Short mmCIF file of C-alpha atoms and ligand atoms in Angstrom, two decimals:
data_model
loop_
_atom_site.label_atom_id
_atom_site.label_comp_id
_atom_site.label_asym_id
_atom_site.label_seq_id
_atom_site.Cartn_x
_atom_site.Cartn_y
_atom_site.Cartn_z
CA MET A 1 48.51 35.42 7.14
CA SER A 2 48.02 32.06 8.91
CA PRO A 3 45.94 29.47 7.04
CA THR A 4 42.35 28.87 8.14
CA ALA A 5 42.48 25.95 10.53
CA TYR A 6 38.79 25.17 11.07
CA ASP A 7 35.61 25.37 9.05
CA VAL A 8 33.79 26.47 12.20
CA ILE A 9 34.81 27.68 15.64
CA ILE A 10 32.01 27.62 18.20
CA VAL A 11 32.38 29.76 21.31
CA GLY A 12 30.36 28.20 24.12
CA ALA A 13 29.96 24.55 25.07
CA GLY A 14 26.51 24.84 26.60
CA ILE A 15 23.64 22.82 25.16
CA VAL A 16 23.41 25.15 22.15
CA GLY A 17 27.14 25.08 21.31
CA ALA A 18 27.23 21.31 21.85
CA ALA A 19 24.22 20.76 19.59
CA CYS A 20 25.87 22.94 16.92
CA ALA A 21 29.13 20.98 17.22
CA ASP A 22 27.20 17.74 16.82
CA GLU A 23 25.39 19.00 13.74
CA PHE A 24 28.41 20.63 12.03
CA SER A 25 30.51 17.51 12.58
CA ARG A 26 27.71 15.29 11.27
CA ARG A 27 27.93 17.26 8.03
CA GLY A 28 31.67 16.66 7.80
CA MET A 29 32.98 20.06 8.85
CA ARG A 30 36.18 20.67 10.85
CA VAL A 31 35.01 22.04 14.20
CA LEU A 32 36.64 23.62 17.24
CA VAL A 33 34.57 24.36 20.35
CA ALA A 34 35.99 26.77 22.92
CA ASP A 35 34.65 27.34 26.42
CA ARG A 36 36.22 29.05 29.42
CA ASP A 37 34.49 26.58 31.74
CA VAL A 38 33.46 22.94 31.20
CA VAL A 39 30.92 21.39 28.81
CA GLY A 40 27.33 22.00 29.91
CA SER A 41 28.06 24.64 32.51
CA GLY A 42 26.44 28.09 32.20
CA ALA A 43 22.66 28.23 31.94
CA THR A 44 22.68 24.62 30.76
CA ALA A 45 23.72 23.45 34.22
CA ALA A 46 21.18 25.75 35.86
CA GLY A 47 18.13 24.99 33.71
CA MET A 48 15.16 22.75 34.40
CA GLY A 49 15.41 20.52 31.35
CA HIS A 50 11.75 20.79 30.41
CA VAL A 51 11.41 20.14 26.66
CA VAL A 52 8.16 21.95 26.15
CA VAL A 53 6.05 23.21 23.27
CA MET A 54 5.16 26.86 23.87
CA ASP A 55 2.72 29.02 21.95
CA ASP A 56 3.53 32.59 22.83
CA SER A 57 3.94 33.23 19.08
CA ASP A 58 3.74 31.16 15.89
CA ALA A 59 7.51 31.34 15.54
CA GLN A 60 8.03 30.12 19.09
CA PHE A 61 5.55 27.29 18.55
CA THR A 62 7.21 26.20 15.31
CA LEU A 63 10.72 26.17 16.78
CA THR A 64 9.79 24.43 20.03
CA ARG A 65 7.74 21.74 18.30
CA TYR A 66 10.36 21.11 15.60
CA SER A 67 13.02 20.78 18.27
CA GLN A 68 10.88 18.54 20.44
CA ARG A 69 10.52 16.19 17.47
CA LEU A 70 14.31 16.18 17.06
CA TRP A 71 14.65 15.22 20.75
CA GLN A 72 12.12 12.43 20.16
CA GLU A 73 14.23 11.13 17.26
CA LEU A 74 17.35 11.28 19.41
CA ARG A 75 15.92 9.64 22.50
CA HIS A 76 17.07 6.08 21.75
CA ASP A 77 20.68 7.25 21.31
CA LEU A 78 20.74 9.15 24.59
CA PRO A 79 22.64 7.55 27.47
CA ASP A 80 20.77 6.75 30.65
CA ASP A 81 22.25 9.67 32.58
CA VAL A 82 20.38 12.13 30.33
CA GLU A 83 17.27 10.89 32.21
CA TYR A 84 14.96 11.44 29.24
CA GLU A 85 11.41 10.97 30.52
CA GLN A 86 8.27 11.74 28.59
CA SER A 87 6.49 12.88 31.73
CA GLY A 88 4.16 15.30 29.95
CA THR A 89 3.17 18.75 31.10
CA ILE A 90 -0.01 19.71 32.90
CA TRP A 91 -0.90 23.38 32.63
CA ALA A 92 -2.81 23.85 35.87
CA ALA A 93 -5.85 26.11 35.92
CA ALA A 94 -6.68 27.61 39.31
CA ASP A 95 -9.93 29.29 38.23
CA GLU A 96 -12.39 29.70 35.38
CA GLU A 97 -10.34 32.44 33.72
CA ALA A 98 -7.42 30.02 33.51
CA MET A 99 -9.80 27.32 32.21
CA ALA A 100 -10.66 29.61 29.28
CA GLU A 101 -6.94 29.63 28.52
CA VAL A 102 -6.92 25.81 28.72
CA VAL A 103 -9.56 25.70 25.99
CA ARG A 104 -7.69 28.24 23.84
CA LYS A 105 -4.46 26.32 24.19
CA HIS A 106 -6.15 23.01 23.43
CA ASP A 107 -7.54 24.45 20.16
CA CYS A 108 -4.23 26.06 19.24
CA TYR A 109 -2.18 22.88 19.82
CA GLY A 110 -4.82 20.70 18.16
CA LYS A 111 -4.70 22.76 14.97
CA ARG A 112 -0.95 22.09 14.86
CA ASP A 113 -1.22 18.35 15.54
CA VAL A 114 0.12 18.44 19.08
CA PRO A 115 -1.97 16.05 21.19
CA THR A 116 -3.51 17.49 24.35
CA GLU A 117 -6.26 16.52 26.78
CA VAL A 118 -8.50 18.94 28.63
CA LEU A 119 -8.76 17.85 32.27
CA ASN A 120 -11.71 18.68 34.47
CA ALA A 121 -11.21 19.11 38.21
CA THR A 122 -11.81 15.43 38.98
CA ARG A 123 -9.44 14.13 36.30
CA LEU A 124 -6.76 16.64 37.36
CA ARG A 125 -7.01 15.38 40.92
CA GLU A 126 -6.68 11.77 39.73
CA LEU A 127 -3.53 12.58 37.81
CA GLU A 128 -1.96 14.87 40.44
CA PRO A 129 -3.57 14.21 43.83
CA ASN A 130 -1.16 16.52 45.66
CA LEU A 131 -2.39 19.67 43.95
CA ARG A 132 -4.53 21.73 46.30
CA ALA A 133 -8.27 21.10 46.38
CA GLY A 134 -10.49 23.42 44.38
CA MET A 135 -8.46 23.65 41.18
CA SER A 136 -10.64 24.15 38.09
CA GLY A 137 -8.79 21.73 35.79
CA GLY A 138 -5.90 21.76 33.39
CA LEU A 139 -4.41 20.82 30.05
CA LEU A 140 -2.28 17.69 29.67
CA VAL A 141 0.37 17.85 26.93
CA PRO A 142 1.62 14.25 26.97
CA GLU A 143 4.54 14.60 24.53
CA ASP A 144 6.48 17.13 26.62
CA VAL A 145 9.68 15.74 28.10
CA VAL A 146 12.01 16.17 31.05
CA LEU A 147 15.75 15.57 30.74
CA TYR A 148 19.01 16.39 32.52
CA PRO A 149 20.68 19.13 30.44
CA PRO A 150 24.39 18.92 31.42
CA CYS A 151 24.54 15.24 30.48
CA ALA A 152 22.68 15.93 27.23
CA ALA A 153 25.27 18.60 26.37
CA ARG A 154 28.10 16.22 27.24
CA PHE A 155 26.58 13.49 25.03
CA LEU A 156 26.27 15.86 22.05
CA MET A 157 29.82 17.14 22.50
CA GLU A 158 31.31 13.65 22.83
CA ARG A 159 29.50 12.56 19.69
CA ALA A 160 30.95 15.58 17.85
CA GLN A 161 34.40 14.73 19.21
CA SER A 162 34.04 11.13 18.00
CA ARG A 163 33.70 12.61 14.50
CA GLY A 164 36.82 14.73 14.92
CA ALA A 165 35.58 17.94 16.55
CA GLU A 166 38.14 19.50 18.90
CA LEU A 167 37.42 20.98 22.30
CA LYS A 168 39.40 23.66 24.10
CA LEU A 169 38.33 24.33 27.68
CA GLY A 170 39.49 26.64 30.43
CA GLU A 171 40.35 29.83 28.58
CA SER A 172 38.14 32.82 27.81
CA VAL A 173 37.61 34.06 24.32
CA VAL A 174 38.05 37.83 24.32
CA GLN A 175 37.34 38.72 20.70
CA ILE A 176 35.74 37.22 17.60
CA GLY A 177 35.54 38.58 14.07
CA ASP A 178 37.14 38.59 10.63
CA GLY A 179 37.53 34.83 10.81
CA THR A 180 39.60 34.97 14.00
CA VAL A 181 38.99 33.94 17.60
CA ARG A 182 41.32 35.51 20.14
CA PHE A 183 41.87 33.96 23.57
CA SER A 184 42.68 35.74 26.82
CA GLY A 185 46.24 34.37 26.72
CA GLY A 186 46.76 36.11 23.36
CA ALA A 187 46.55 33.04 21.08
CA GLU A 188 44.52 33.41 17.89
CA VAL A 189 42.78 30.66 15.94
CA ARG A 190 41.29 31.05 12.49
CA GLY A 191 37.98 29.66 11.29
CA THR A 192 35.94 30.28 8.15
CA LYS A 193 32.86 30.68 10.32
CA ILE A 194 32.62 31.60 13.99
CA VAL A 195 29.51 30.79 15.99
CA ASN A 196 28.78 32.87 19.06
CA ALA A 197 26.97 30.43 21.38
CA ALA A 198 28.06 32.12 24.60
CA GLY A 199 24.52 32.39 26.00
CA ALA A 200 23.93 35.29 28.39
CA TYR A 201 27.52 36.45 27.77
CA SER A 202 27.31 36.49 23.97
CA VAL A 203 26.86 40.27 23.93
CA GLU A 204 30.42 40.67 25.26
CA LEU A 205 31.73 39.05 22.08
CA THR A 206 29.27 40.61 19.65
CA PRO A 207 28.53 44.12 20.86
CA GLY A 208 25.27 45.40 19.43
CA ILE A 209 23.16 42.29 19.95
CA GLU A 210 20.22 42.89 22.24
CA ILE A 211 20.61 40.28 24.96
CA LYS A 212 19.82 40.90 28.61
CA LYS A 213 20.51 38.55 31.49
CA ARG A 214 17.34 37.26 33.10
CA LYS A 215 18.07 35.60 36.39
CA GLY A 216 16.21 32.53 37.63
CA HIS A 217 16.16 30.52 40.86
CA LEU A 218 15.58 26.80 41.33
CA VAL A 219 15.26 24.55 44.37
CA ILE A 220 15.60 20.76 44.47
CA THR A 221 14.10 18.66 47.23
CA ASP A 222 15.07 15.40 48.81
CA ARG A 223 13.52 12.22 47.34
CA TYR A 224 9.72 11.89 47.49
CA PRO A 225 8.89 9.17 44.93
CA GLY A 226 5.37 9.33 43.52
CA PHE A 227 4.49 12.72 44.98
CA LEU A 228 4.56 14.36 41.54
CA ARG A 229 4.04 12.68 38.15
CA HIS A 230 4.06 15.42 35.48
CA GLN A 231 5.74 18.75 35.01
CA LEU A 232 3.13 21.08 36.48
CA VAL A 233 3.00 24.71 35.41
CA GLU A 234 0.44 27.32 36.38
CA LEU A 235 -1.28 28.97 33.46
CA GLY A 236 -0.26 32.33 34.87
CA TYR A 237 3.28 31.22 33.96
CA LEU A 238 2.67 32.71 30.55
CA LYS A 239 2.24 36.17 32.08
CA SER A 240 5.38 35.65 34.16
CA ALA A 241 7.57 34.27 31.40
CA HIS A 242 6.52 36.82 28.86
CA SER A 243 6.48 40.00 30.85
CA VAL A 244 9.55 41.84 29.64
CA SER A 245 10.04 44.19 32.56
CA ILE A 246 8.67 42.97 35.88
CA ASP A 247 10.29 40.52 38.30
CA SER A 248 7.98 37.55 38.60
CA VAL A 249 7.48 34.09 40.04
CA ALA A 250 5.29 31.21 38.87
CA PHE A 251 4.40 27.73 40.03
CA ASN A 252 6.50 25.33 37.96
CA VAL A 253 7.50 21.93 39.42
CA GLN A 254 9.19 18.97 37.82
CA PRO A 255 9.46 15.30 38.83
CA ARG A 256 13.02 13.95 38.56
CA ARG A 257 13.74 10.29 37.99
CA THR A 258 15.35 10.16 41.43
CA GLY A 259 12.05 11.06 43.09
CA GLN A 260 13.31 14.56 43.76
CA ILE A 261 11.20 17.58 42.88
CA LEU A 262 12.66 20.54 41.09
CA ILE A 263 10.83 23.72 42.08
CA GLY A 264 10.83 26.91 39.98
CA SER A 265 10.61 29.46 38.75
CA SER A 266 11.55 33.12 38.98
CA ARG A 267 12.50 35.82 36.48
CA GLN A 268 14.48 38.96 37.24
CA TYR A 269 16.15 41.60 35.11
CA GLY A 270 19.01 43.75 36.34
CA ALA A 271 20.29 41.17 38.86
CA GLU A 272 23.90 40.57 37.82
CA HIS A 273 25.08 38.59 40.85
CA LYS A 274 24.72 34.82 41.15
CA GLU A 275 23.78 34.81 44.84
CA VAL A 276 20.39 33.54 45.89
CA ASP A 277 17.98 36.42 46.47
CA HIS A 278 16.04 35.33 49.56
CA ASP A 279 13.03 37.56 48.91
CA MET A 280 12.66 36.14 45.42
CA LEU A 281 13.16 32.61 46.71
CA THR A 282 10.52 33.08 49.39
CA ARG A 283 8.06 34.45 46.84
CA MET A 284 8.75 31.51 44.53
CA LEU A 285 8.34 28.87 47.25
CA CYS A 286 5.16 30.50 48.61
CA ARG A 287 3.72 30.39 45.11
CA ALA A 288 4.61 26.70 44.79
CA GLN A 289 3.03 25.92 48.17
CA GLU A 290 -0.18 27.72 47.20
CA TYR A 291 -0.59 25.14 44.43
CA MET A 292 0.93 22.12 46.24
CA PRO A 293 0.65 22.56 50.01
CA GLY A 294 2.58 19.32 50.66
CA LEU A 295 5.77 20.93 49.38
CA ALA A 296 5.91 22.94 52.61
CA SER A 297 6.90 19.90 54.65
CA MET A 298 9.63 18.73 52.26
CA THR A 299 13.37 19.12 52.71
CA ALA A 300 15.20 21.20 50.13
CA VAL A 301 18.71 19.93 49.42
CA ARG A 302 20.03 22.63 47.09
CA THR A 303 19.15 26.06 45.74
CA TRP A 304 20.86 27.79 42.81
CA THR A 305 20.50 30.50 40.20
CA GLY A 306 21.22 30.87 36.51
CA PHE A 307 21.00 33.48 33.78
CA ARG A 308 18.76 33.21 30.75
CA ALA A 309 19.77 35.14 27.62
CA ALA A 310 16.69 37.23 26.85
CA THR A 311 15.95 39.11 23.61
CA PRO A 312 13.34 41.88 23.35
CA ASP A 313 11.02 39.88 21.08
CA LYS A 314 11.46 36.64 23.04
CA LEU A 315 12.87 34.73 20.08
CA PRO A 316 16.46 33.50 19.74
CA LEU A 317 19.05 34.87 17.34
CA ILE A 318 20.04 32.14 14.86
CA GLY A 319 22.01 33.01 11.75
CA PRO A 320 24.55 35.42 10.28
CA TRP A 321 25.48 38.62 12.09
CA PRO A 322 25.24 41.34 9.44
CA ALA A 323 28.18 43.37 10.76
CA ASP A 324 30.76 40.60 10.13
CA LYS A 325 30.34 37.93 7.50
CA SER A 326 32.39 35.36 9.42
CA VAL A 327 30.22 35.61 12.56
CA PHE A 328 27.01 33.63 13.17
CA LEU A 329 24.83 33.79 16.26
CA ALA A 330 23.18 30.95 18.17
CA THR A 331 22.04 32.70 21.31
CA GLY A 332 19.15 34.48 23.03
CA HIS A 333 17.15 31.35 23.92
CA GLU A 334 15.85 32.73 27.25
CA GLY A 335 13.95 29.97 29.08
CA LEU A 336 13.74 27.58 26.12
CA GLY A 337 17.31 26.83 25.13
CA ILE A 338 17.27 23.21 26.25
CA THR A 339 14.10 22.65 24.23
CA THR A 340 15.25 24.52 21.13
CA SER A 341 18.96 23.62 21.04
CA LEU A 342 18.60 20.83 18.48
CA ALA A 343 16.45 22.90 16.11
CA THR A 344 18.82 25.84 16.51
CA ALA A 345 21.73 23.66 15.40
CA ARG A 346 19.80 22.28 12.43
CA ILE A 347 18.66 25.60 11.04
CA LEU A 348 22.01 27.29 11.66
CA VAL A 349 23.94 24.56 9.85
CA ASP A 350 21.32 24.52 7.07
CA GLN A 351 21.94 28.23 6.54
CA ILE A 352 25.69 27.77 6.41
CA THR A 353 25.67 24.74 4.15
CA GLY A 354 22.90 25.99 1.87
CA ALA A 355 20.54 23.12 2.77
CA LYS A 356 16.80 23.82 2.90
CA PRO A 357 15.67 24.24 6.52
CA ALA A 358 12.63 22.27 7.65
CA ILE A 359 10.99 25.41 9.07
CA PRO A 360 10.97 29.09 7.99
CA ILE A 361 14.06 30.74 9.49
CA GLU A 362 13.19 34.42 9.06
CA PRO A 363 11.73 35.00 12.57
CA TYR A 364 15.05 33.98 14.14
CA LEU A 365 17.50 35.81 11.88
CA PRO A 366 19.72 38.32 13.74
CA SER A 367 19.16 40.80 10.88
CA ARG A 368 15.71 41.52 12.34
CA THR A 369 17.38 43.46 15.17
CA ALA A 370 20.60 44.42 13.42
CA LYS A 371 18.72 46.86 11.19
CA GLU A 372 18.18 49.10 14.17
CA VAL A 373 21.80 48.71 15.28
CA THR A 374 23.19 49.47 11.83
CA HIS A 375 21.18 52.64 11.50
CA ALA A 376 21.46 53.78 15.12
C1 FAD B 401 16.44 28.78 36.09
C2 FAD B 401 16.39 28.37 34.66
C3 FAD B 401 15.50 27.40 34.24
C4 FAD B 401 15.46 27.02 32.91
N1 FAD B 401 14.60 26.01 32.53
C5 FAD B 401 14.55 25.62 31.22
C6 FAD B 401 13.69 24.58 30.80
O1 FAD B 401 13.01 23.95 31.61
N2 FAD B 401 13.65 24.26 29.49
C7 FAD B 401 14.41 24.91 28.55
O2 FAD B 401 14.28 24.60 27.37
N3 FAD B 401 15.26 25.88 28.93
C8 FAD B 401 15.35 26.25 30.23
N4 FAD B 401 16.18 27.26 30.61
C9 FAD B 401 16.96 27.95 29.60
C10 FAD B 401 18.17 27.16 29.21
O3 FAD B 401 18.85 26.69 30.35
C11 FAD B 401 19.09 28.04 28.36
O4 FAD B 401 18.34 28.67 27.33
C12 FAD B 401 20.18 27.20 27.71
O5 FAD B 401 20.88 26.45 28.66
C13 FAD B 401 21.14 28.11 26.95
O6 FAD B 401 22.19 27.30 26.49
P1 FAD B 401 23.44 28.01 25.82
O7 FAD B 401 24.32 26.92 25.35
O8 FAD B 401 22.97 29.04 24.85
O9 FAD B 401 24.11 28.86 27.00
P2 FAD B 401 24.97 28.38 28.25
O10 FAD B 401 24.54 27.07 28.74
O11 FAD B 401 24.99 29.52 29.21
O12 FAD B 401 26.40 28.16 27.62
C14 FAD B 401 27.22 29.24 27.21
C15 FAD B 401 28.65 28.82 27.40
O13 FAD B 401 29.50 29.86 26.89
C16 FAD B 401 30.62 29.93 27.70
N5 FAD B 401 31.17 31.28 27.53
C17 FAD B 401 30.54 32.45 27.72
N6 FAD B 401 31.35 33.47 27.42
C18 FAD B 401 32.54 32.92 27.04
C19 FAD B 401 33.80 33.48 26.63
N7 FAD B 401 33.98 34.80 26.53
N8 FAD B 401 34.79 32.63 26.34
C20 FAD B 401 34.62 31.27 26.43
N9 FAD B 401 33.45 30.71 26.81
C21 FAD B 401 32.43 31.52 27.11
C22 FAD B 401 30.12 29.67 29.11
O14 FAD B 401 31.16 29.19 29.94
C23 FAD B 401 29.05 28.62 28.85
O15 FAD B 401 29.54 27.30 29.01
C24 FAD B 401 16.29 27.64 31.96
C25 FAD B 401 17.21 28.60 32.37
C26 FAD B 401 17.28 28.96 33.72
C27 FAD B 401 18.29 29.97 34.14
#
C-alpha cells in the first residue's frame, strides 16, 4: 500500500475549499486541493458576494453571524481586488405587512447584538432616493458587507499555498473514499482525511447526500456611480429564498465599487443547464424595476447563471460523513456560501483537530441526514 501523502485532500477550490485550505494549513497540516477548473470558479464565480446575517433559523443566524465576524477580522489582510465594502443591507418594506417583519427582525437581531436601525419611509428615501415612491420603510443592517468572491477565494488559496498547501487544477476527481482520491486520468492520491467541497456537484462524489442544484440568474449593469448605496433586498426575499419547491424571483440589488449594479435574484430547481432562461430573467428584472424604476433605463453588460447547493433543511453539511471515516463534507451552502465559508472552515478543522468550536456544531453535522440514508 502506498504511504499517506497528505493530512487532508480537499476536492473543490471554490470559496469553501479555499477557506478550508487556509484554515488547515494555518494549523500546520499537509494539504492538497484538487479542482477540475480554476480557483474560485463554480458558484463562487457566479455569486453576489453579499456577506449577510440571516435569521431563517437560529442555526443559520449563528453560522452567518460567526462567519461575518471572521470576515471582519480578515478585512485588513484582504487585497484591494477583493473589494470588501461594508455597504450594509437595507431590507426594503413595500407595505405595512412587510413593516411588521421589519420590527420582528429588528427585535431578533437586537437580542443577538447585531446592530440594526428601523427606517421610516422618509429616512428610507433619504438613504436610497432611487427606490420607488410609496415604500413603507425598511431595516438597515449596517455591518453587512459586499465583496468580490473569486478574488477572496484566490487570496485564501494563495495564503494556504504560502504555508505549503499544494494545488492541482484541471483534472476531475471521480472517486473519494477509504483515504484515497482518484482522478479521471487514473492517478490516485492518499490522504488521511478527504474533504468534499465540490459544491453543487458534491453529491457525485458522495452519493447519498441530499444536495439539489438551485439555479440562479444575475445581471450586471454599466457604471452608474451613486445610484445605489446599500445592498437592497425586498422583505419578500425570505419567502423566495426559503421556499423549497417553487421557482421564485426577488428584488435584490448590490452596489459594486465600480459603480455597477448587480441585479438578482432568482431560484429554480430542476434546471440543469447553464443557459439563461429568458422568462426567469424577465420576471427577475420586472421585479427589480417595480422597486427601482430607474433600473429600466440602464444598460446591462452581462448576464449569467450559477448553481447553489441546496439541502432540504437549508443548512450546510459540515463534518464527518458517517459512511466513510476518511470523508468529511463542507458543502450544501445554498445562497450563503460566501458568507459562511470562513466559519465552515473553522468548525470543520476544529472537529478534525479536536479543538473546541466557537459555536455549537450539531445543526450542521451530516449525520443529521445520514441517519435516513443509512436506514433507507
Ligand atoms: C446567483 C447566486 C448568487 C449568490 N449570492 C450569494 C451571496 O450574495 N452571498 C453568499 O454568501 N452566497 C451567495 N451565493 C452562494 C455562493 O455562491 C455559494 O454558496 C458558494 O460559492 C459555494 O462555494 P463552494 O466552494 O461550496 O462551491 P463552488 O464555488 O461551486 O466550488 C466547487 C468547486 O468544486 C469543483 N468541483 C466540482 N466537482 C469536482 C470534481 N468532481 N472534481 C474536481 N473538482 C470538482 C468545481 O470546479 C468548483 O470549483 C450565490 C449563489 C448564486 C448561484
